[in-house]
mmCIF file of C-alpha atoms in Angstrom:
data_model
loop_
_atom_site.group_PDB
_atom_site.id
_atom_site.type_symbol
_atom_site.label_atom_id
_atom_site.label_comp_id
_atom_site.label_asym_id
_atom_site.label_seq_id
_atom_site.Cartn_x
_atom_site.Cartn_y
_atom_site.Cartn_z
ATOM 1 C CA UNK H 21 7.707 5.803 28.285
ATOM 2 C CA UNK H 22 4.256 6.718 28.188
ATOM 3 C CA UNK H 23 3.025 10.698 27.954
ATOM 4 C CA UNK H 24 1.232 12.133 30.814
ATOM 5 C CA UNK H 25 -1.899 13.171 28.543
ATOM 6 C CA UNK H 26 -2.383 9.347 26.614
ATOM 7 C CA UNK H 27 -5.372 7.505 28.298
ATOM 8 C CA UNK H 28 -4.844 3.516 28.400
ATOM 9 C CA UNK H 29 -7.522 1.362 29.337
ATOM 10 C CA UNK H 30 -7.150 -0.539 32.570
ATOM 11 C CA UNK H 31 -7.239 -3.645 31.163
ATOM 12 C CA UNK H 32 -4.801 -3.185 28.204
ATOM 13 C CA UNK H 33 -1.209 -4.502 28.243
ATOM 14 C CA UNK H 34 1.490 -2.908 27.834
ATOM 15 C CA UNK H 35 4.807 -4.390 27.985
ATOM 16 C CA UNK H 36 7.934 -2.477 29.509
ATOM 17 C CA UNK H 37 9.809 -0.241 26.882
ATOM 18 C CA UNK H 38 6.950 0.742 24.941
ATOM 19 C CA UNK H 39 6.902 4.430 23.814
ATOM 20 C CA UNK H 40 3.342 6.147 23.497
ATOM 21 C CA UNK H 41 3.419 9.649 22.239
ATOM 22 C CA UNK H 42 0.623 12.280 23.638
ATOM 23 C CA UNK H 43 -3.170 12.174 23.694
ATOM 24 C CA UNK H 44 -2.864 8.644 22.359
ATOM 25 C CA UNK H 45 -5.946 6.776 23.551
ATOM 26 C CA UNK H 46 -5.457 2.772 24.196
ATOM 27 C CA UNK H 47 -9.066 0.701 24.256
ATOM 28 C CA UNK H 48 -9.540 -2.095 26.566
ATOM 29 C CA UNK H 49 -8.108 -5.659 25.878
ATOM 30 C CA UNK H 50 -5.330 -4.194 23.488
ATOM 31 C CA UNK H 51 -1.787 -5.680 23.723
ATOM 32 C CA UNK H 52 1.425 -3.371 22.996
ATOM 33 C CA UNK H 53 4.423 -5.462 23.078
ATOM 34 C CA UNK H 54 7.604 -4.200 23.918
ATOM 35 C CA UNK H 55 9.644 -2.177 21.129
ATOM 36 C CA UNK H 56 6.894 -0.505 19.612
ATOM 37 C CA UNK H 57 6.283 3.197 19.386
ATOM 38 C CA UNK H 58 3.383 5.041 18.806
ATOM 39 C CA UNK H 59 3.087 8.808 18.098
ATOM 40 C CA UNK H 60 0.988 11.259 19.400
ATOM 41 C CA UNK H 61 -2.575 11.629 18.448
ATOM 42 C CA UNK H 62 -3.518 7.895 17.754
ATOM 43 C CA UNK H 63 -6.444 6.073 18.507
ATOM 44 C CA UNK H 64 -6.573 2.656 19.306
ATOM 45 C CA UNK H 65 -9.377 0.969 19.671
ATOM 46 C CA UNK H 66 -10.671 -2.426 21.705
ATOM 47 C CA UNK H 67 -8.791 -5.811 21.027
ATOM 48 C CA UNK H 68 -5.592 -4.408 18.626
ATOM 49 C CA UNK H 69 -2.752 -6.280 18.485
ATOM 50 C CA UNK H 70 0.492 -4.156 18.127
ATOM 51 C CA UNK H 71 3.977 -6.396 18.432
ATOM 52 C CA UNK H 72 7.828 -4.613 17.761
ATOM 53 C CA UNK H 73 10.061 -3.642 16.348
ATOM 54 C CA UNK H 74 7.146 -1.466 14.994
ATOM 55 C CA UNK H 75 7.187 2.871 14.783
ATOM 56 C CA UNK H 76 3.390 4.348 14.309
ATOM 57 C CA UNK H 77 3.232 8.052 13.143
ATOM 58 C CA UNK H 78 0.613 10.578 14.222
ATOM 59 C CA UNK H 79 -3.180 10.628 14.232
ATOM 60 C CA UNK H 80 -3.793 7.123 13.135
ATOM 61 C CA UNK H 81 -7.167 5.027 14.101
ATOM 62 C CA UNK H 82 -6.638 1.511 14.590
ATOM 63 C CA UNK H 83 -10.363 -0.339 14.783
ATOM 64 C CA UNK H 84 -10.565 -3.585 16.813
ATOM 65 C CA UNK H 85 -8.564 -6.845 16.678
ATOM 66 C CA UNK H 86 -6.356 -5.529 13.820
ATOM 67 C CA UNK H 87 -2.585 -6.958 14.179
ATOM 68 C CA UNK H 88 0.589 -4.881 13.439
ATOM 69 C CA UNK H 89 3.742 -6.609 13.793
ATOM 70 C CA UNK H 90 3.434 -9.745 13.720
ATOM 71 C CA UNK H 91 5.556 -12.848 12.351
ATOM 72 C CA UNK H 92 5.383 -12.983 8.895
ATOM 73 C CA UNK H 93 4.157 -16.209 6.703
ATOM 74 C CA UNK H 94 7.699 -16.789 4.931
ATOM 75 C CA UNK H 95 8.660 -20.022 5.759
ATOM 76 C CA UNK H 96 11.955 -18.534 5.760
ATOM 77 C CA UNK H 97 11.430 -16.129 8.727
ATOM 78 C CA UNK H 98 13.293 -17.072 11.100
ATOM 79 C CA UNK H 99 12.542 -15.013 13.825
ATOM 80 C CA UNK H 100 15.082 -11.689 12.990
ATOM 81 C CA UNK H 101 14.282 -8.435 14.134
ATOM 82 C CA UNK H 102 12.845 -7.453 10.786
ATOM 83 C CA UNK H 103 10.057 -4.296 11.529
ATOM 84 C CA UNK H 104 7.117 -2.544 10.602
ATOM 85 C CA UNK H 105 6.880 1.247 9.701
ATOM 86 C CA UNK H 106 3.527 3.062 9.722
ATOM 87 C CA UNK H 107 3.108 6.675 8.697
ATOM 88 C CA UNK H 108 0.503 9.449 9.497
ATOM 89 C CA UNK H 109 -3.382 9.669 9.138
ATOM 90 C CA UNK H 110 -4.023 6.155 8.698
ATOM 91 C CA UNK H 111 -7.274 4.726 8.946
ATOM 92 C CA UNK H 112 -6.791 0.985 9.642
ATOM 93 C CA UNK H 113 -9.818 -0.987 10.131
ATOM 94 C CA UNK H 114 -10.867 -4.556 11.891
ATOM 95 C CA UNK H 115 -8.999 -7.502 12.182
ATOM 96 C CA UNK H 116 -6.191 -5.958 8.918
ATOM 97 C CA UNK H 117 -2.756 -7.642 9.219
ATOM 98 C CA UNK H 118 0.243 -6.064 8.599
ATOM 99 C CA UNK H 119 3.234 -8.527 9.069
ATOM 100 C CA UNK H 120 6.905 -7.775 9.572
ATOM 101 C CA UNK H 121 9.381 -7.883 7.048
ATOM 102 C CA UNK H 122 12.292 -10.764 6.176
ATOM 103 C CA UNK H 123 15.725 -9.872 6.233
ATOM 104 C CA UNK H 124 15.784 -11.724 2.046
ATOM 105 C CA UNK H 125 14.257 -8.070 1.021
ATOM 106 C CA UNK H 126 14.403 -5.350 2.859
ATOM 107 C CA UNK H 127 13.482 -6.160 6.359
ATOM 108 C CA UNK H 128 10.772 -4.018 6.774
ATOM 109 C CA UNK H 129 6.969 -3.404 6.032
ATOM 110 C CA UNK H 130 6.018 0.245 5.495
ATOM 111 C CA UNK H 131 2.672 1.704 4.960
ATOM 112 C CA UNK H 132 2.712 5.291 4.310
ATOM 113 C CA UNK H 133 0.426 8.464 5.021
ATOM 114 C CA UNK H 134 -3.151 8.699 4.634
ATOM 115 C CA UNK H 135 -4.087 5.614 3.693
ATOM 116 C CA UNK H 136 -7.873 3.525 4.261
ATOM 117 C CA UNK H 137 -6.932 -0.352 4.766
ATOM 118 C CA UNK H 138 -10.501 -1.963 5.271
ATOM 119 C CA UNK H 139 -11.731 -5.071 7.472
ATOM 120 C CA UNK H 140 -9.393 -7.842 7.260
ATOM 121 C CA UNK H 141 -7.011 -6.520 4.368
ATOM 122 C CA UNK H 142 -3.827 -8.141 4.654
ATOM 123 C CA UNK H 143 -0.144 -6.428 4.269
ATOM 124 C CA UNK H 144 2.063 -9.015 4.110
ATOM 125 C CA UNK H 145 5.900 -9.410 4.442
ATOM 126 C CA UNK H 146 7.950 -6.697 2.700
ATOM 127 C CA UNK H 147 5.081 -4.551 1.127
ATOM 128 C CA UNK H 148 5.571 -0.856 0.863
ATOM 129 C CA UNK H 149 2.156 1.140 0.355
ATOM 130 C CA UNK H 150 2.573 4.745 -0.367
ATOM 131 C CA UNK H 151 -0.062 7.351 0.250
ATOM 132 C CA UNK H 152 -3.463 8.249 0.094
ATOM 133 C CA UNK H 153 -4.271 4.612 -1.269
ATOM 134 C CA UNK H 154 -7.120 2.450 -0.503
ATOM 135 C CA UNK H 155 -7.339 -1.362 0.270
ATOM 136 C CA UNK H 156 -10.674 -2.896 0.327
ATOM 137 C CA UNK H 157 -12.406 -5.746 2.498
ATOM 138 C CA UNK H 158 -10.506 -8.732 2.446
ATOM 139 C CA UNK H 159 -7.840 -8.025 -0.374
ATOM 140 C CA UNK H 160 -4.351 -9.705 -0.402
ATOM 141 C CA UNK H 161 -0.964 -7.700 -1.093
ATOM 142 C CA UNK H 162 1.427 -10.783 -1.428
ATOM 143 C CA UNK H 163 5.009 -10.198 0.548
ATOM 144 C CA UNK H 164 7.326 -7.873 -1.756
ATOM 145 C CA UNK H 165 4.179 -6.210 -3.492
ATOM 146 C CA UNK H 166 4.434 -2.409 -3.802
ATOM 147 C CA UNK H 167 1.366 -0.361 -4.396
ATOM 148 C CA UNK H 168 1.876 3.232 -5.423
ATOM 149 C CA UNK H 169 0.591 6.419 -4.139
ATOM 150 C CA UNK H 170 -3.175 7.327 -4.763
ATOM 151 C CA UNK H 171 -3.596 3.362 -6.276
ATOM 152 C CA UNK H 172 -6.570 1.459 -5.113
ATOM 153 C CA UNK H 173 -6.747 -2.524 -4.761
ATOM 154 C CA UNK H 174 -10.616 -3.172 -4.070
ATOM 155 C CA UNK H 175 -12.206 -5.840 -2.379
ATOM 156 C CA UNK H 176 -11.227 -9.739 -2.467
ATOM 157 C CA UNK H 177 -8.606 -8.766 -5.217
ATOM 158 C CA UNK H 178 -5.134 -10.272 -4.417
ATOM 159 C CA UNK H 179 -1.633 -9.237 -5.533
ATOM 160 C CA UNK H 180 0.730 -11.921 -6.280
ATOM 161 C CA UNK H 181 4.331 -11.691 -4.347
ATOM 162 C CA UNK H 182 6.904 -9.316 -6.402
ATOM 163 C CA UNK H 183 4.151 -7.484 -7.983
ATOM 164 C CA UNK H 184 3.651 -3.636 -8.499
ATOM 165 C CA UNK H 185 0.515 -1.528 -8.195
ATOM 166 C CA UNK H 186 1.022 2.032 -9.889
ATOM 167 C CA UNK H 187 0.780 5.191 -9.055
ATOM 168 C CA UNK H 188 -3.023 6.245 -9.466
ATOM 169 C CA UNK H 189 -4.116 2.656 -10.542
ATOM 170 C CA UNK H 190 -7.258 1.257 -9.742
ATOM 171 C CA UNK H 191 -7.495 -2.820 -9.640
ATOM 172 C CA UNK H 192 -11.347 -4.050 -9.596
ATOM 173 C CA UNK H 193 -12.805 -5.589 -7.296
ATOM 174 C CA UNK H 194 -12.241 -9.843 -7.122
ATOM 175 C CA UNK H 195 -8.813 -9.621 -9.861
ATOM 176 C CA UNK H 196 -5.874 -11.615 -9.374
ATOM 177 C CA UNK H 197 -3.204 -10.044 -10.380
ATOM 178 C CA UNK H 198 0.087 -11.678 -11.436
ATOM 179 C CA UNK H 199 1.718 -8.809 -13.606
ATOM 180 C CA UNK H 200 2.747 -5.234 -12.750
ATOM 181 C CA UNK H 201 -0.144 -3.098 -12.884
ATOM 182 C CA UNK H 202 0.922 0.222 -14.831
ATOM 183 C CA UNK H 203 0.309 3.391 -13.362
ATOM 184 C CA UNK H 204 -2.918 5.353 -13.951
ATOM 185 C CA UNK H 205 -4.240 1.483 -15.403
ATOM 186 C CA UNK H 206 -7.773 0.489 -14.567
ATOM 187 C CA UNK H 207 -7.800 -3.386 -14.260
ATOM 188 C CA UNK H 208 -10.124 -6.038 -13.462
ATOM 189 C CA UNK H 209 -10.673 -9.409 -13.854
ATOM 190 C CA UNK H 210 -8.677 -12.968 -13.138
ATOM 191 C CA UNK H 211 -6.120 -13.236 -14.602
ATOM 192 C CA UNK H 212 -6.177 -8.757 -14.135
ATOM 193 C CA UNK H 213 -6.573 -7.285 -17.960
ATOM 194 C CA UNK H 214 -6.385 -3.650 -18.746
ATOM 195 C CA UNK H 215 -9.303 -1.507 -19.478
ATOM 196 C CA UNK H 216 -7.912 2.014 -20.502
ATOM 197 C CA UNK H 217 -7.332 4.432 -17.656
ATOM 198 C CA UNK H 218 -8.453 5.503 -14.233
ATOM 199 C CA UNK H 219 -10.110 8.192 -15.067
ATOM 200 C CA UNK H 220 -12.285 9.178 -12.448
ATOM 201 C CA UNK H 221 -9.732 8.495 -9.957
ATOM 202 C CA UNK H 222 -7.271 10.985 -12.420
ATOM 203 C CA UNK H 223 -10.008 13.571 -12.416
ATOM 204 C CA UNK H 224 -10.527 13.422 -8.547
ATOM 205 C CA UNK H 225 -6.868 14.295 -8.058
ATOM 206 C CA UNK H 226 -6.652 16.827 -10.616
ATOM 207 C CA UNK H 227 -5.701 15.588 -13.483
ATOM 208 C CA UNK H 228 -6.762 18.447 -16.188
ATOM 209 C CA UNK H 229 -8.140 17.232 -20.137
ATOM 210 C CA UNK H 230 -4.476 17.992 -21.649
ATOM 211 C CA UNK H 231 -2.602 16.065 -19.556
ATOM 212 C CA UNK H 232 -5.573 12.770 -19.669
ATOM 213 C CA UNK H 233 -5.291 12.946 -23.509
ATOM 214 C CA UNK H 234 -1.419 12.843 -23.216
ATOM 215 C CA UNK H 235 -1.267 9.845 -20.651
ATOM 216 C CA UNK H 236 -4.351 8.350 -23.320
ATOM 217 C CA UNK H 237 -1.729 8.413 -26.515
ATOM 218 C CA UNK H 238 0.843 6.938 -23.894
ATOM 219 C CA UNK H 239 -1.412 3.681 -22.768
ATOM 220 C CA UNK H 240 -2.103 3.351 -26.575
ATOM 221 C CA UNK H 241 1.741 3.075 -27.601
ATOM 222 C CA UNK H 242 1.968 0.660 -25.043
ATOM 223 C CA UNK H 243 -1.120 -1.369 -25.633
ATOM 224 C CA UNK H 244 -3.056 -0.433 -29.263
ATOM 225 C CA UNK H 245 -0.059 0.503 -31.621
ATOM 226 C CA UNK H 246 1.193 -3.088 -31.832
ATOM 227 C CA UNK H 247 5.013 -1.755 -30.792
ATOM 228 C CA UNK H 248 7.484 -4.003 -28.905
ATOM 229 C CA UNK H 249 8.414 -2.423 -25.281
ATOM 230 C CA UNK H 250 11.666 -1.596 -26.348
ATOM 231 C CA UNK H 251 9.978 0.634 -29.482
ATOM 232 C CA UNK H 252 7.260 2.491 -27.078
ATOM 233 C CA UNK H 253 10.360 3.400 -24.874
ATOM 234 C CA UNK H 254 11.681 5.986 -27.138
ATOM 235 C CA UNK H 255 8.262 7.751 -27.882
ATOM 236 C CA UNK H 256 7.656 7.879 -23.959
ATOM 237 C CA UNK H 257 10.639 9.571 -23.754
ATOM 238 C CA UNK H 258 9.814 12.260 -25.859
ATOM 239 C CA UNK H 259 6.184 12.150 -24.497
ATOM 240 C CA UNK H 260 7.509 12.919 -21.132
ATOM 241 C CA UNK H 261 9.851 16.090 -22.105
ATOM 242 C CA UNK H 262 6.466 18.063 -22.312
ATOM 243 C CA UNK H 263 4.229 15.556 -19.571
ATOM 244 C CA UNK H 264 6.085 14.354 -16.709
ATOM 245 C CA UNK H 265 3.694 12.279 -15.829
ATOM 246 C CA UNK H 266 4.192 10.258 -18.893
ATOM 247 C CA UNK H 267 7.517 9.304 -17.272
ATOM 248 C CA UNK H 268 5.775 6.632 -14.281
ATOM 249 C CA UNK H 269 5.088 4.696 -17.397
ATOM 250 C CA UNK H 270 8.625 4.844 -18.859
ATOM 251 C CA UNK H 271 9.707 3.804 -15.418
ATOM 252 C CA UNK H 272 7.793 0.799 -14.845
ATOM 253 C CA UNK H 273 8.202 -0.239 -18.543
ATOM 254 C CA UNK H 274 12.209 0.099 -17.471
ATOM 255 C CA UNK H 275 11.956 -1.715 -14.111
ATOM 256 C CA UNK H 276 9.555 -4.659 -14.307
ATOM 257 C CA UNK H 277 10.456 -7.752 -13.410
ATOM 258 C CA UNK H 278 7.234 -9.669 -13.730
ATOM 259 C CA UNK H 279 6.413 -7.608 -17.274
ATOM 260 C CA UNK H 280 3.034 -5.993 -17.224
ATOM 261 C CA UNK H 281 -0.552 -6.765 -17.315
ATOM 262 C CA UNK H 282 -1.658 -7.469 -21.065
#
């Protein structure tokens, strides 16, 4: 079903069963295969590459020969009906890839709201991306990764499979990262190191000076007082009665399952 008010180029395809919401524009040379469905307000531009079973939320902008939906790169896809799930406000730009899911994990691929993915980022099997991230040029998120809301992953950095990005995180530009990235970490390098926190990206999203200097004395239990894991845990805890925020680092310590970036 396609709405009344969405323009589609002449020369797109679209496939039977498709669902395209209203004032959804479709460039020319795009292909929409058959159970995908796009909400209203998107823009899609020349050359995209949209395959099912993928949902699209509102307002998105999809720039030219990006591919959503796709078969994965898991040898052990096997062709199941595994899915992607975009949300809202999403600027997507050339040739990204965001793959479908496996039914191993959770057998789908989500990307949030608000996010920038920039030219040729790929999103492989399994991710889930929160919101208001940003993925540079050419940067790999490995199938299973998770990257956390507000976290950036800059250019030609790539996440290995199973790893976590946190919350407010920033990874530098050309890292490899093998470990769990704690949240509000700034990290660089290959193998990814930390370097205190993201503080310019904690300021731009309102972080005020009490609540840096109490997420400051947190990253120094974990990485300056010379404490095992399991003795920062307790003084997190207490940490976090008076800063809730302090408690994204209690629940990574608590959840890992590659350990953390040292």
């Amino acid at each position: 079903m396609i709405h009344e008010t969405a323009q589609i180029h002449p020369s797109a395809v679209i496939e039977d069963g498709v669902k395209i919401g209203a004032n959804v524009t479709v460039g020319p040379f795009t292909y929409i295969a058959k159970d995908v469905e796009i909400g209203d307000g998107n823009e899609i531009m020349s050359h995209v590459v949209i395959k099912g079973p993928t949902t699209i939320g509102k307002d998105n902008r999809i720039f030219p020969y990006a591919i959503i939906g796709e078969e994965c790169q898991d040898k052990k896809y096997n062709g199941e009906p595994t899915r992607v799930e975009i949300g809202d406000r999403n600027v997507i730009r050339e040739s990204v890839q965001i793959h479908r899911g496996t039914v191993q994990d959770k057998g789908v691929t989500i990307v949030g709201n608000d996010n920038l993915l920039c030219v040729n980022a790929h999103v492989a099997h399994d991710v889930v991306i929160g919101d208001h991230t940003h993925i540079g040029n050419n940067s790999i998120l490995g199938g299973h990764v998770t990257v956390g809301d507000h976290a950036g992953v800059m250019a030609l950095s790539a996440i290995h499979p199973f790893c976590t990005v946190g919350a407010y995180s920033y990874v530098g530009g050309c890292s490899a990262v093998v470990q769990d990235v704690p949240p509000y970490v700034l990290a660089q390098g290959n193998h990814a190191t930390p370097f205190g926190l993201n503080i310019v990206g904690l300021q731009r999203n309102g972080f005020e000076k009490p609540e840096l200097h109490a997420l400051r004395r947190a990253y120094k239990e974990i990485y300056r007082s010379g404490k095992t894991q399991a003795e920062v845990k307790p003084v997190l805890e207490e940490m976090a009665k008076d800063w809730p925020s302090v408690g994204l680092f209690l629940d990574m310590l608590n959840h890992t399952t590659r350990g953390i970036i040292r």
